Structures are given as structure tokens and as C-alpha cells.
Amino acid sequence: GENVEQHPSTLSVQEGDSAVIKCTYSDSASNYFPWYKQELGKRPQLIIDIRSNVGEKKDQRIAVTLNKTAKHFSLHITETQPEDSAVYFCAASKGNTDKLIFGTGTRLQVFP
Amino acid sequence: DAGITQSPRHKVTETGTPVTLRCHQTENHRYMYWYRQDPGHGLRLIHYSYGVKDTDKGEVSDGYSVSRSKTEDFLLTLESATSSQTSVYFCAISQGAGTEAFFGQGTRLTVV
């Protein structure tokens, strides 16, 4: 079955710097790659997603890139702010009836 | 927020007892998922459903069973609770594979 690995497990940056989180997946048939943000004590919420027919997607300060050949995808956050501090999860799934598998998460801390 | 409710929100139970967690949705979404969240392991899929009476195992299904007799309810049962099943359990719903998953508030289960 699908396996999703995520790195790093923790990431500390200064406010205004960029942050990059990377994930790799094992099943080449996977075609949907969402990213979720979970603030302390809250539920995970979708922040951006990308499908396998697209190489890059942006939404204001966040962007996701996908390299199907290498089977990896990355989350990029620019101009980080303290409110970006949270745990971020990547995930992957494929086709109809298939499961959504998550990575182990990255705890991002943005220091003022 | 999507109409998804988990019950109970907190539960303490004794080793060896059966426990049932309920996920209820008002969105008429086809897919429903049960995840557990543990430090260092991220979100791990226990079981999921892609329709009424259609369920499949996830990554960590041993010791758990599920049932979905109607669209709006997805039940997770711990047949004989063990201390290793102490965790935060999240239910999620989505319209289909490759679409946004919405999470419930979570259930904190402690097995003593």
C-alpha cells in the first residue's frame, strides 16, 4: 500500500523567512496530494492541494510543487508569520475508493 | 465548518472493555474515515468507508472494527480496549477520493 514519508519532523524559522516541508510517496498511481495544517488543540484543515496533472500551485504565501518522476512533493511558505506556527501534514491518495494516507507531520515554529 | 460531529469527545475506559465511537455527518458525503493521532506517528488511517456497507482496512486496523449502515453514521468499535489504543481519534468525511477531507473535533480516548 501507499507510504508517505515527511521531513523534517520539526522546523524553526525566523519571522519573514521561508519554510519548506518535503514529502515522498511510494505508489506511482497516487494522483492527489493535499496539505493540512493543525493548530494546537484543533482539527486538521486543508490549506492547499495539488493533482498529478499539475506541477505547481500557489495560493498567496503558500505553494506546493510536485515531481511525479521522483515521487515527491513539497510545501513552500514564504514570508512566514507567527500564526503559521502549527503542525503540517502531507497526504496522498489515488483514484476511486482509495484511502487517504498521511505523513507523520512537521511541527513548524515561527519566532518573532 | 462541515457538518461533522464526533461523540463522545472524551472517554476513559478500562482495559478489556468494548468501546464504540460515533461519527455523524449532515453533508451526505460518500467517504468517511477514522484516524488515530499519536505523537511521532501523525495521522494513521484505521478504517474507511466509500459508501453504505462499503468499508476497507487502513494502516492500523488490528483491534478495530467499523460499521456504516447509513450514509450519515460511521461507527468505530474497539472490541477489547488496550492501553496501546489510548489516543486521539479523528473522523473525517469527503465527497470522494481526491477531494477535500473535513475533520471532526476529535475524541480523546484513555484506556486505563
PDB file of N, CA, C and O in Angstrom, chain B residues 61-93:
ATOM      1  N   SER B  61      -5.478  -1.342  11.433  1.00  0.00           N
ATOM      2  CA  SER B  61      -6.842  -1.802  11.668  1.00  0.00           C
ATOM      3  C   SER B  61      -6.968  -2.890  12.741  1.00  0.00           C
ATOM      4  O   SER B  61      -8.083  -3.150  13.216  1.00  0.00           O
ATOM      5  N   ASP B  62      -5.890  -3.517  13.146  1.00  0.00           N
ATOM      6  CA  ASP B  62      -5.977  -4.605  14.124  1.00  0.00           C
ATOM      7  C   ASP B  62      -6.574  -4.102  15.435  1.00  0.00           C
ATOM      8  O   ASP B  62      -6.135  -3.110  15.994  1.00  0.00           O
ATOM      9  N   GLY B  63      -7.582  -4.833  15.936  1.00  0.00           N
ATOM     10  CA  GLY B  63      -8.224  -4.469  17.188  1.00  0.00           C
ATOM     11  C   GLY B  63      -9.384  -3.508  17.030  1.00  0.00           C
ATOM     12  O   GLY B  63     -10.031  -3.148  18.014  1.00  0.00           O
ATOM     13  N   TYR B  64      -9.663  -3.105  15.783  1.00  0.00           N
ATOM     14  CA  TYR B  64     -10.755  -2.177  15.488  1.00  0.00           C
ATOM     15  C   TYR B  64     -11.704  -2.775  14.458  1.00  0.00           C
ATOM     16  O   TYR B  64     -11.284  -3.490  13.556  1.00  0.00           O
ATOM     17  N   SER B  65     -12.975  -2.442  14.594  1.00  0.00           N
ATOM     18  CA  SER B  65     -13.946  -2.776  13.560  1.00  0.00           C
ATOM     19  C   SER B  65     -14.821  -1.549  13.323  1.00  0.00           C
ATOM     20  O   SER B  65     -14.885  -0.637  14.158  1.00  0.00           O
ATOM     21  N   VAL B  66     -15.475  -1.512  12.162  1.00  0.00           N
ATOM     22  CA  VAL B  66     -16.318  -0.360  11.812  1.00  0.00           C
ATOM     23  C   VAL B  66     -17.636  -0.868  11.231  1.00  0.00           C
ATOM     24  O   VAL B  66     -17.741  -2.004  10.780  1.00  0.00           O
ATOM     25  N   SER B  67     -18.588   0.036  11.252  1.00  0.00           N
ATOM     26  CA  SER B  67     -19.850  -0.260  10.570  1.00  0.00           C
ATOM     27  C   SER B  67     -20.429   1.033  10.031  1.00  0.00           C
ATOM     28  O   SER B  67     -20.305   2.097  10.642  1.00  0.00           O
ATOM     29  N   ARG B  68     -21.071   0.901   8.875  1.00  0.00           N
ATOM     30  CA  ARG B  68     -21.749   2.045   8.263  1.00  0.00           C
ATOM     31  C   ARG B  68     -23.044   1.536   7.641  1.00  0.00           C
ATOM     32  O   ARG B  68     -23.075   1.084   6.513  1.00  0.00           O
ATOM     33  N   SER B  69     -24.104   1.639   8.415  1.00  0.00           N
ATOM     34  CA  SER B  69     -25.406   1.140   7.982  1.00  0.00           C
ATOM     35  C   SER B  69     -26.218   2.230   7.292  1.00  0.00           C
ATOM     36  O   SER B  69     -27.219   1.930   6.631  1.00  0.00           O
ATOM     37  N   LYS B  70     -25.815   3.487   7.444  1.00  0.00           N
ATOM     38  CA  LYS B  70     -26.460   4.586   6.740  1.00  0.00           C
ATOM     39  C   LYS B  70     -25.427   5.657   6.429  1.00  0.00           C
ATOM     40  O   LYS B  70     -24.369   5.711   7.063  1.00  0.00           O
ATOM     41  N   THR B  71     -25.716   6.498   5.460  1.00  0.00           N
ATOM     42  CA  THR B  71     -24.754   7.464   4.959  1.00  0.00           C
ATOM     43  C   THR B  71     -24.180   8.335   6.056  1.00  0.00           C
ATOM     44  O   THR B  71     -22.992   8.632   6.067  1.00  0.00           O
ATOM     45  N   GLU B  72     -25.003   8.760   6.997  1.00  0.00           N
ATOM     46  CA  GLU B  72     -24.577   9.775   7.945  1.00  0.00           C
ATOM     47  C   GLU B  72     -23.773   9.272   9.138  1.00  0.00           C
ATOM     48  O   GLU B  72     -23.174  10.071   9.835  1.00  0.00           O
ATOM     49  N   ASP B  73     -23.744   7.972   9.391  1.00  0.00           N
ATOM     50  CA  ASP B  73     -23.077   7.476  10.589  1.00  0.00           C
ATOM     51  C   ASP B  73     -22.003   6.444  10.273  1.00  0.00           C
ATOM     52  O   ASP B  73     -22.217   5.515   9.492  1.00  0.00           O
ATOM     53  N   PHE B  74     -20.849   6.624  10.940  1.00  0.00           N
ATOM     54  CA  PHE B  74     -19.726   5.703  10.789  1.00  0.00           C
ATOM     55  C   PHE B  74     -19.241   5.400  12.199  1.00  0.00           C
ATOM     56  O   PHE B  74     -18.799   6.292  12.912  1.00  0.00           O
ATOM     57  N   LEU B  75     -19.374   4.144  12.605  1.00  0.00           N
ATOM     58  CA  LEU B  75     -19.046   3.754  13.971  1.00  0.00           C
ATOM     59  C   LEU B  75     -17.713   3.019  14.013  1.00  0.00           C
ATOM     60  O   LEU B  75     -17.438   2.161  13.157  1.00  0.00           O
ATOM     61  N   LEU B  76     -16.899   3.360  14.998  1.00  0.00           N
ATOM     62  CA  LEU B  76     -15.630   2.677  15.227  1.00  0.00           C
ATOM     63  C   LEU B  76     -15.728   1.949  16.554  1.00  0.00           C
ATOM     64  O   LEU B  76     -16.034   2.564  17.580  1.00  0.00           O
ATOM     65  N   THR B  77     -15.465   0.644  16.537  1.00  0.00           N
ATOM     66  CA  THR B  77     -15.537  -0.158  17.753  1.00  0.00           C
ATOM     67  C   THR B  77     -14.177  -0.749  18.090  1.00  0.00           C
ATOM     68  O   THR B  77     -13.520  -1.343  17.227  1.00  0.00           O
ATOM     69  N   LEU B  78     -13.772  -0.550  19.330  1.00  0.00           N
ATOM     70  CA  LEU B  78     -12.601  -1.228  19.873  1.00  0.00           C
ATOM     71  C   LEU B  78     -13.152  -2.451  20.584  1.00  0.00           C
ATOM     72  O   LEU B  78     -13.867  -2.334  21.584  1.00  0.00           O
ATOM     73  N   GLU B  79     -12.871  -3.590  20.064  1.00  0.00           N
ATOM     74  CA  GLU B  79     -13.528  -4.807  20.539  1.00  0.00           C
ATOM     75  C   GLU B  79     -13.164  -5.135  21.977  1.00  0.00           C
ATOM     76  O   GLU B  79     -14.004  -5.563  22.753  1.00  0.00           O
ATOM     77  N   SER B  80     -11.903  -4.931  22.329  1.00  0.00           N
ATOM     78  CA  SER B  80     -11.432  -5.156  23.696  1.00  0.00           C
ATOM     79  C   SER B  80     -10.290  -4.167  23.913  1.00  0.00           C
ATOM     80  O   SER B  80      -9.160  -4.428  23.511  1.00  0.00           O
ATOM     81  N   ALA B  81     -10.596  -3.036  24.514  1.00  0.00           N
ATOM     82  CA  ALA B  81      -9.653  -1.920  24.567  1.00  0.00           C
ATOM     83  C   ALA B  81      -8.357  -2.298  25.284  1.00  0.00           C
ATOM     84  O   ALA B  81      -8.366  -3.005  26.305  1.00  0.00           O
ATOM     85  N   THR B  82      -7.238  -1.812  24.730  1.00  0.00           N
ATOM     86  CA  THR B  82      -5.925  -1.991  25.353  1.00  0.00           C
ATOM     87  C   THR B  82      -5.283  -0.624  25.555  1.00  0.00           C
ATOM     88  O   THR B  82      -5.670   0.360  24.905  1.00  0.00           O
ATOM     89  N   SER B  83      -4.283  -0.574  26.417  1.00  0.00           N
ATOM     90  CA  SER B  83      -3.628   0.711  26.713  1.00  0.00           C
ATOM     91  C   SER B  83      -2.990   1.310  25.463  1.00  0.00           C
ATOM     92  O   SER B  83      -2.875   2.540  25.344  1.00  0.00           O
ATOM     93  N   SER B  84      -2.582   0.468  24.515  1.00  0.00           N
ATOM     94  CA  SER B  84      -1.964   0.962  23.278  1.00  0.00           C
ATOM     95  C   SER B  84      -2.969   1.682  22.376  1.00  0.00           C
ATOM     96  O   SER B  84      -2.572   2.332  21.403  1.00  0.00           O
ATOM     97  N   GLN B  85      -4.238   1.575  22.696  1.00  0.00           N
ATOM     98  CA  GLN B  85      -5.267   2.268  21.933  1.00  0.00           C
ATOM     99  C   GLN B  85      -5.638   3.617  22.546  1.00  0.00           C
ATOM    100  O   GLN B  85      -6.532   4.302  22.039  1.00  0.00           O
ATOM    101  N   THR B  86      -4.944   3.991  23.600  1.00  0.00           N
ATOM    102  CA  THR B  86      -5.070   5.352  24.126  1.00  0.00           C
ATOM    103  C   THR B  86      -4.562   6.306  23.054  1.00  0.00           C
ATOM    104  O   THR B  86      -3.428   6.176  22.595  1.00  0.00           O
ATOM    105  N   SER B  87      -5.416   7.239  22.639  1.00  0.00           N
ATOM    106  CA  SER B  87      -5.077   8.089  21.500  1.00  0.00           C
ATOM    107  C   SER B  87      -6.147   9.156  21.329  1.00  0.00           C
ATOM    108  O   SER B  87      -7.164   9.168  22.025  1.00  0.00           O
ATOM    109  N   VAL B  88      -5.898  10.039  20.366  1.00  0.00           N
ATOM    110  CA  VAL B  88      -6.934  10.950  19.901  1.00  0.00           C
ATOM    111  C   VAL B  88      -7.439  10.403  18.576  1.00  0.00           C
ATOM    112  O   VAL B  88      -6.639  10.153  17.659  1.00  0.00           O
ATOM    113  N   TYR B  89      -8.730  10.223  18.474  1.00  0.00           N
ATOM    114  CA  TYR B  89      -9.341   9.649  17.276  1.00  0.00           C
ATOM    115  C   TYR B  89     -10.077  10.742  16.500  1.00  0.00           C
ATOM    116  O   TYR B  89     -10.882  11.475  17.064  1.00  0.00           O
ATOM    117  N   PHE B  90      -9.760  10.828  15.215  1.00  0.00           N
ATOM    118  CA  PHE B  90     -10.417  11.789  14.345  1.00  0.00           C
ATOM    119  C   PHE B  90     -11.235  11.058  13.285  1.00  0.00           C
ATOM    120  O   PHE B  90     -10.752  10.115  12.653  1.00  0.00           O
ATOM    121  N   CYS B  91     -12.425  11.541  13.080  1.00  0.00           N
ATOM    122  CA  CYS B  91     -13.244  11.129  11.943  1.00  0.00           C
ATOM    123  C   CYS B  91     -13.093  12.195  10.869  1.00  0.00           C
ATOM    124  O   CYS B  91     -12.913  13.394  11.180  1.00  0.00           O
ATOM    125  N   ALA B  92     -13.150  11.790   9.614  1.00  0.00           N
ATOM    126  CA  ALA B  92     -13.113  12.739   8.513  1.00  0.00           C
ATOM    127  C   ALA B  92     -14.108  12.303   7.451  1.00  0.00           C
ATOM    128  O   ALA B  92     -14.450  11.113   7.349  1.00  0.00           O
ATOM    129  N   ILE B  93     -14.589  13.278   6.665  1.00  0.00           N
ATOM    130  CA  ILE B  93     -15.520  12.989   5.580  1.00  0.00           C
ATOM    131  C   ILE B  93     -15.042  13.672   4.317  1.00  0.00           C
ATOM    132  O   ILE B  93     -14.371  14.711   4.371  1.00  0.00           O
TER     133      ILE B  93
END
